[in-house]
Short mmCIF file of C-alpha atoms in Angstrom, two decimals:
data_model
loop_
_atom_site.label_atom_id
_atom_site.label_comp_id
_atom_site.label_asym_id
_atom_site.label_seq_id
_atom_site.Cartn_x
_atom_site.Cartn_y
_atom_site.Cartn_z
CA UNK V 1 0.00 0.00 0.00
CA UNK V 2 1.41 3.35 -0.96
CA UNK V 3 2.11 5.93 1.69
CA UNK V 4 -0.56 8.39 0.49
CA UNK V 5 -3.23 5.71 0.90
CA UNK V 6 -3.21 6.33 4.64
CA UNK V 7 -5.15 9.53 4.12
CA UNK V 8 -6.47 11.67 6.99
CA UNK V 9 -10.00 10.78 7.99
CA UNK V 10 -12.90 13.00 7.03
CA UNK V 11 -16.14 13.43 8.94
CA UNK V 12 -19.42 11.89 7.83
CA UNK V 13 -20.83 15.38 7.23
CA UNK V 14 -17.84 16.39 5.12
CA UNK V 15 -18.07 13.21 3.06
CA UNK V 16 -21.79 13.75 2.48
CA UNK V 17 -21.32 17.38 1.45
CA UNK V 18 -18.58 16.50 -1.02
CA UNK V 19 -20.05 13.22 -2.29
CA UNK V 20 -17.08 11.09 -1.39
CA UNK V 21 -16.58 7.88 0.59
CA UNK V 22 -15.35 7.32 4.12
CA UNK V 23 -13.87 3.85 3.56
CA UNK V 24 -10.57 3.54 5.38
CA UNK V 25 -7.93 0.92 5.79
CA UNK V 26 -6.45 -0.05 9.13
CA UNK V 27 -3.69 2.15 10.57
CA UNK V 28 -0.34 1.49 8.94
CA UNK V 29 1.26 0.00 12.06
CA UNK V 30 -1.63 -2.48 12.43
CA UNK V 31 -1.23 -3.58 8.80
CA UNK V 32 2.52 -4.04 9.24
CA UNK V 33 2.00 -6.06 12.42
CA UNK V 34 -0.53 -8.28 10.68
CA UNK V 35 1.80 -8.82 7.72
CA UNK V 36 4.55 -9.97 10.08
CA UNK V 37 2.14 -12.31 11.85
CA UNK V 38 0.95 -13.85 8.58
CA UNK V 39 4.53 -14.36 7.37
CA UNK V 40 5.45 -16.00 10.67
CA UNK V 41 2.41 -18.30 10.54
CA UNK V 42 3.15 -19.20 6.93
CA UNK V 43 6.75 -20.07 7.78
CA UNK V 44 5.65 -22.16 10.77
CA UNK V 45 3.19 -24.11 8.63
CA UNK V 46 5.81 -24.67 5.94
CA UNK V 47 8.29 -25.92 8.55
CA UNK V 48 5.69 -28.28 10.02
CA UNK V 49 4.90 -29.71 6.60
CA UNK V 50 8.59 -30.30 5.91
CA UNK V 51 9.00 -31.88 9.35
CA UNK V 52 6.13 -34.33 8.84
CA UNK V 53 7.40 -35.21 5.36
CA UNK V 54 10.88 -35.98 6.67
CA UNK V 55 9.40 -37.98 9.53
CA UNK V 56 7.42 -40.13 7.12
CA UNK V 57 10.47 -40.72 4.97
CA UNK V 58 12.69 -41.61 7.94
CA UNK V 59 10.22 -43.95 9.66
CA UNK V 60 9.37 -45.75 6.45
CA UNK V 61 5.72 -44.86 6.75
CA UNK V 62 5.52 -44.16 3.04
CA UNK V 63 6.56 -47.71 2.16
CA UNK V 64 3.52 -49.09 3.99
CA UNK V 65 1.26 -47.15 1.64
CA UNK V 66 3.07 -48.61 -1.37
CA UNK V 67 2.50 -45.37 -3.23
CA UNK V 68 5.01 -43.04 -4.89
CA UNK V 69 5.49 -39.85 -2.92
CA UNK V 70 7.07 -36.54 -3.83
CA UNK V 71 7.12 -33.82 -1.17
CA UNK V 72 7.44 -31.11 -3.83
CA UNK V 73 4.27 -32.31 -5.55
CA UNK V 74 2.45 -32.36 -2.21
CA UNK V 75 3.60 -28.85 -1.38
CA UNK V 76 2.55 -27.55 -4.79
CA UNK V 77 -0.82 -29.28 -4.51
CA UNK V 78 -1.47 -27.66 -1.14
CA UNK V 79 -0.50 -24.25 -2.50
CA UNK V 80 -2.82 -24.68 -5.48
CA UNK V 81 -5.72 -25.75 -3.25
CA UNK V 82 -5.24 -22.72 -1.03
CA UNK V 83 -4.90 -20.42 -4.04
CA UNK V 84 -8.11 -21.72 -5.62
CA UNK V 85 -10.01 -21.51 -2.34
CA UNK V 86 -8.91 -17.92 -1.85
CA UNK V 87 -9.56 -16.76 -5.41
CA UNK V 88 -12.73 -14.86 -4.56
CA UNK V 89 -11.17 -13.53 -1.37
CA UNK V 90 -8.19 -12.27 -3.37
CA UNK V 91 -10.48 -10.50 -5.84
CA UNK V 92 -12.31 -8.92 -2.93
CA UNK V 93 -9.00 -7.82 -1.43
CA UNK V 94 -7.76 -6.35 -4.72
CA UNK V 95 -11.05 -4.51 -5.13
CA UNK V 96 -10.90 -3.01 -1.63
CA UNK V 97 -7.26 -2.06 -2.06
CA UNK V 98 -8.07 -0.28 -5.31
CA UNK V 99 -11.05 1.51 -3.75
CA UNK V 100 -8.95 2.67 -0.80
CA UNK V 101 -6.44 4.17 -3.19
CA UNK V 102 -9.18 5.87 -5.23
CA UNK V 103 -10.87 7.21 -2.09
CA UNK V 104 -7.54 8.61 -0.97
CA UNK V 105 -7.09 10.28 -4.35
CA UNK V 106 -10.61 11.70 -4.09
CA UNK V 107 -9.87 13.22 -0.68
CA UNK V 108 -6.59 14.58 -1.99
CA UNK V 109 -8.32 16.66 -4.68
CA UNK V 110 -10.91 17.95 -2.23
CA UNK V 111 -8.17 19.08 0.17
CA UNK V 112 -6.22 20.59 -2.72
CA UNK V 113 -9.29 22.59 -3.74
CA UNK V 114 -9.69 24.07 -0.25
CA UNK V 115 -5.97 24.80 -0.07
CA UNK V 116 -6.58 27.29 -2.90
CA UNK V 117 -8.76 29.34 -0.50
CA UNK V 118 -11.90 29.43 -2.69
CA UNK V 119 -14.70 31.90 -1.98
CA UNK V 120 -18.29 30.91 -1.17
CA UNK V 121 -19.41 31.02 -4.81
CA UNK V 122 -16.56 28.78 -5.90
CA UNK V 123 -17.26 26.32 -3.11
CA UNK V 124 -20.95 26.25 -4.02
CA UNK V 125 -20.20 25.62 -7.71
CA UNK V 126 -17.68 22.90 -6.90
CA UNK V 127 -20.14 21.13 -4.61
CA UNK V 128 -22.89 21.39 -7.22
CA UNK V 129 -20.62 19.92 -9.90
CA UNK V 130 -19.56 17.07 -7.63
CA UNK V 131 -23.17 16.48 -6.54
CA UNK V 132 -24.43 16.35 -10.12
CA UNK V 133 -21.56 14.05 -11.08
CA UNK V 134 -22.46 11.75 -8.18
CA UNK V 135 -26.14 11.79 -9.20
CA UNK V 136 -25.18 10.98 -12.79
CA UNK V 137 -23.03 8.05 -11.66
CA UNK V 138 -25.82 6.70 -9.44
CA UNK V 139 -28.21 6.93 -12.38
CA UNK V 140 -25.76 5.11 -14.64
CA UNK V 141 -25.40 2.42 -11.99
CA UNK V 142 -29.17 2.03 -11.73
CA UNK V 143 -29.45 1.83 -15.52
CA UNK V 144 -26.90 -0.98 -15.60
CA UNK V 145 -28.85 -2.79 -12.89
CA UNK V 146 -32.06 -2.41 -14.89
CA UNK V 147 -30.40 -3.74 -18.03
CA UNK V 148 -29.07 -6.70 -16.10
CA UNK V 149 -32.52 -7.36 -14.65
CA UNK V 150 -34.09 -7.18 -18.11
CA UNK V 151 -31.49 -9.63 -19.40
CA UNK V 152 -32.21 -12.00 -16.50
CA UNK V 153 -35.96 -11.27 -16.69
CA UNK V 154 -36.02 -10.53 -12.99
CA UNK V 155 -37.84 -7.67 -11.32
CA UNK V 156 -36.83 -6.40 -7.89
CA UNK V 157 -38.31 -8.86 -5.40
CA UNK V 158 -40.62 -6.25 -3.85
CA UNK V 159 -42.23 -5.33 -7.20
CA UNK V 160 -42.29 -8.93 -8.34
CA UNK V 161 -44.15 -9.90 -5.18
CA UNK V 162 -46.75 -7.15 -5.70
CA UNK V 163 -47.39 -8.24 -9.30
CA UNK V 164 -47.65 -11.88 -8.30
CA UNK V 165 -50.21 -10.96 -5.65
CA UNK V 166 -52.37 -9.20 -8.25
CA UNK V 167 -52.64 -12.37 -10.34
CA UNK V 168 -53.83 -14.53 -7.45
CA UNK V 169 -57.52 -13.86 -8.29
CA UNK V 170 -56.84 -14.93 -11.89
CA UNK V 171 -55.19 -18.12 -10.69
CA UNK V 172 -58.23 -18.77 -8.52
CA UNK V 173 -60.51 -18.37 -11.54
CA UNK V 174 -58.35 -20.70 -13.60
CA UNK V 175 -58.70 -23.37 -10.95
CA UNK V 176 -62.46 -23.50 -11.57
CA UNK V 177 -63.45 -27.10 -12.27
CA UNK V 178 -65.83 -26.10 -15.07
CA UNK V 179 -62.89 -25.20 -17.32
CA UNK V 180 -61.71 -28.22 -19.24
CA UNK V 181 -58.08 -29.29 -19.18
CA UNK V 182 -57.10 -28.00 -22.64
CA UNK V 183 -58.73 -24.60 -22.12
CA UNK V 184 -57.08 -24.25 -18.71
CA UNK V 185 -53.65 -24.99 -20.17
CA UNK V 186 -54.20 -22.44 -22.94
CA UNK V 187 -55.44 -19.77 -20.52
CA UNK V 188 -52.57 -20.38 -18.10
CA UNK V 189 -50.09 -20.03 -20.95
CA UNK V 190 -51.74 -16.82 -22.12
CA UNK V 191 -51.76 -15.43 -18.58
CA UNK V 192 -48.09 -16.28 -18.09
CA UNK V 193 -47.10 -14.58 -21.35
CA UNK V 194 -49.14 -11.49 -20.48
CA UNK V 195 -47.56 -11.17 -17.04
CA UNK V 196 -44.06 -11.71 -18.46
CA UNK V 197 -44.63 -9.05 -21.11
CA UNK V 198 -46.02 -6.67 -18.49
CA UNK V 199 -42.92 -7.13 -16.35
CA UNK V 200 -40.68 -6.54 -19.35
CA UNK V 201 -42.63 -3.40 -20.32
CA UNK V 202 -42.42 -2.13 -16.75
CA UNK V 203 -38.64 -2.57 -16.68
CA UNK V 204 -38.32 -0.96 -20.11
CA UNK V 205 -40.36 2.01 -18.92
CA UNK V 206 -38.11 2.36 -15.88
CA UNK V 207 -35.07 2.17 -18.12
CA UNK V 208 -36.43 4.87 -20.42
CA UNK V 209 -37.13 7.16 -17.46
CA UNK V 210 -33.65 6.66 -16.03
CA UNK V 211 -32.05 7.32 -19.42
CA UNK V 212 -33.87 10.66 -19.51
CA UNK V 213 -32.72 11.45 -15.98
CA UNK V 214 -29.14 10.64 -16.99
CA UNK V 215 -29.36 13.05 -19.92
CA UNK V 216 -30.73 15.74 -17.59
CA UNK V 217 -27.78 15.26 -15.24
CA UNK V 218 -25.35 15.46 -18.15
CA UNK V 219 -26.96 18.68 -19.36
CA UNK V 220 -26.85 20.12 -15.85
CA UNK V 221 -23.15 19.30 -15.70
CA UNK V 222 -22.54 21.14 -18.97
CA UNK V 223 -24.42 24.18 -17.65
CA UNK V 224 -22.49 24.16 -14.38
CA UNK V 225 -19.15 23.78 -16.12
CA UNK V 226 -19.99 26.69 -18.41
CA UNK V 227 -20.95 28.76 -15.38
CA UNK V 228 -17.67 27.78 -13.77
CA UNK V 229 -15.70 29.00 -16.78
CA UNK V 230 -17.47 32.36 -17.08
CA UNK V 231 -17.37 33.09 -13.34
CA UNK V 232 -13.71 34.18 -13.45
CA UNK V 233 -12.40 31.16 -11.58
CA UNK V 234 -8.66 30.78 -11.76
CA UNK V 235 -7.42 27.98 -13.99
CA UNK V 236 -5.96 26.00 -11.09
CA UNK V 237 -9.24 25.71 -9.20
CA UNK V 238 -11.07 24.69 -12.38
CA UNK V 239 -8.52 21.96 -13.02
CA UNK V 240 -8.78 20.72 -9.43
CA UNK V 241 -12.58 20.57 -9.65
CA UNK V 242 -12.33 18.62 -12.91
CA UNK V 243 -9.73 16.33 -11.37
CA UNK V 244 -12.16 15.69 -8.52
CA UNK V 245 -14.79 14.68 -11.08
CA UNK V 246 -12.37 12.31 -12.76
CA UNK V 247 -11.50 10.78 -9.38
CA UNK V 248 -15.21 10.25 -8.67
CA UNK V 249 -15.69 8.47 -12.00
CA UNK V 250 -12.71 6.23 -11.37
CA UNK V 251 -14.08 5.39 -7.94
CA UNK V 252 -17.43 4.51 -9.41
CA UNK V 253 -17.87 0.74 -9.46
CA UNK V 254 -21.43 -0.05 -10.61
CA UNK V 255 -23.55 -3.05 -9.80
CA UNK V 256 -20.81 -5.22 -8.35
CA UNK V 257 -22.75 -6.79 -5.49
CA UNK V 258 -25.88 -6.94 -7.61
CA UNK V 259 -24.18 -9.02 -10.29
CA UNK V 260 -22.90 -11.44 -7.65
CA UNK V 261 -26.39 -11.79 -6.19
CA UNK V 262 -27.92 -12.22 -9.65
CA UNK V 263 -25.49 -15.01 -10.42
CA UNK V 264 -26.43 -16.72 -7.17
CA UNK V 265 -30.14 -16.30 -7.86
CA UNK V 266 -29.70 -17.66 -11.39
CA UNK V 267 -27.79 -20.67 -10.10
CA UNK V 268 -30.49 -21.37 -7.52
CA UNK V 269 -33.20 -21.01 -10.15
CA UNK V 270 -31.38 -23.36 -12.50
CA UNK V 271 -30.90 -25.88 -9.71
CA UNK V 272 -34.59 -25.68 -8.83
CA UNK V 273 -35.53 -26.20 -12.48
CA UNK V 274 -33.32 -29.25 -12.68
CA UNK V 275 -34.91 -30.66 -9.54
CA UNK V 276 -38.38 -30.13 -10.98
CA UNK V 277 -37.34 -31.92 -14.16
CA UNK V 278 -35.98 -34.81 -12.13
#
């Protein structure tokens, strides 16, 4: 971790006003202590493995198994098992490390802006630009979620539950014994297609609305940036404000947890379908 990543903490109010994050790593001395502990534990485990291997070779325990044995192969196999088991954990770690660095960079530009001693108007414009940028990024994130949901044909659970409740009376009607088997099958199929299409149309409508909101945010940003230019701001403060925007966009990481959850939901749904088939 680079030295600048241990950035000074900012208050919750400050973070909210400047549309930044308050994610922090542990203090540097704690991280260094933990690294030493992990290295020591790793060395102890390696030594124990070597000790047990030598003990087996010396006592002739391997001959009883009547199997070829190579300690290097065993060691490599253990390392590969650990590496595979920790793959997701490593990705999570790399993600958090990257976000800590980006958050630190974000805070750096905010501090740099205030070091220029801006007046109230400049501060207001900077906050408005950062706010609109944050709103635009949230909208983009929501749009990506909607597109993913449309692809998976999955509404948010709350909305899906409401829609499913509205079709309960129809299901009750379809269970009427006076309807013959073929008609019931046809009506159920028609009902299912209608509900599916309705859900798709609802998601498409949401997507269209959010696309319009995104365009509004982008237009607002253009207007604010023009106002910033014509308000006699010095070039340095303008560059710092823009750099803050760039840092916000780099920090933006849309839909990550949602995609993980969607994958899990899809796997469960596929498993359930397979069970029903069986």
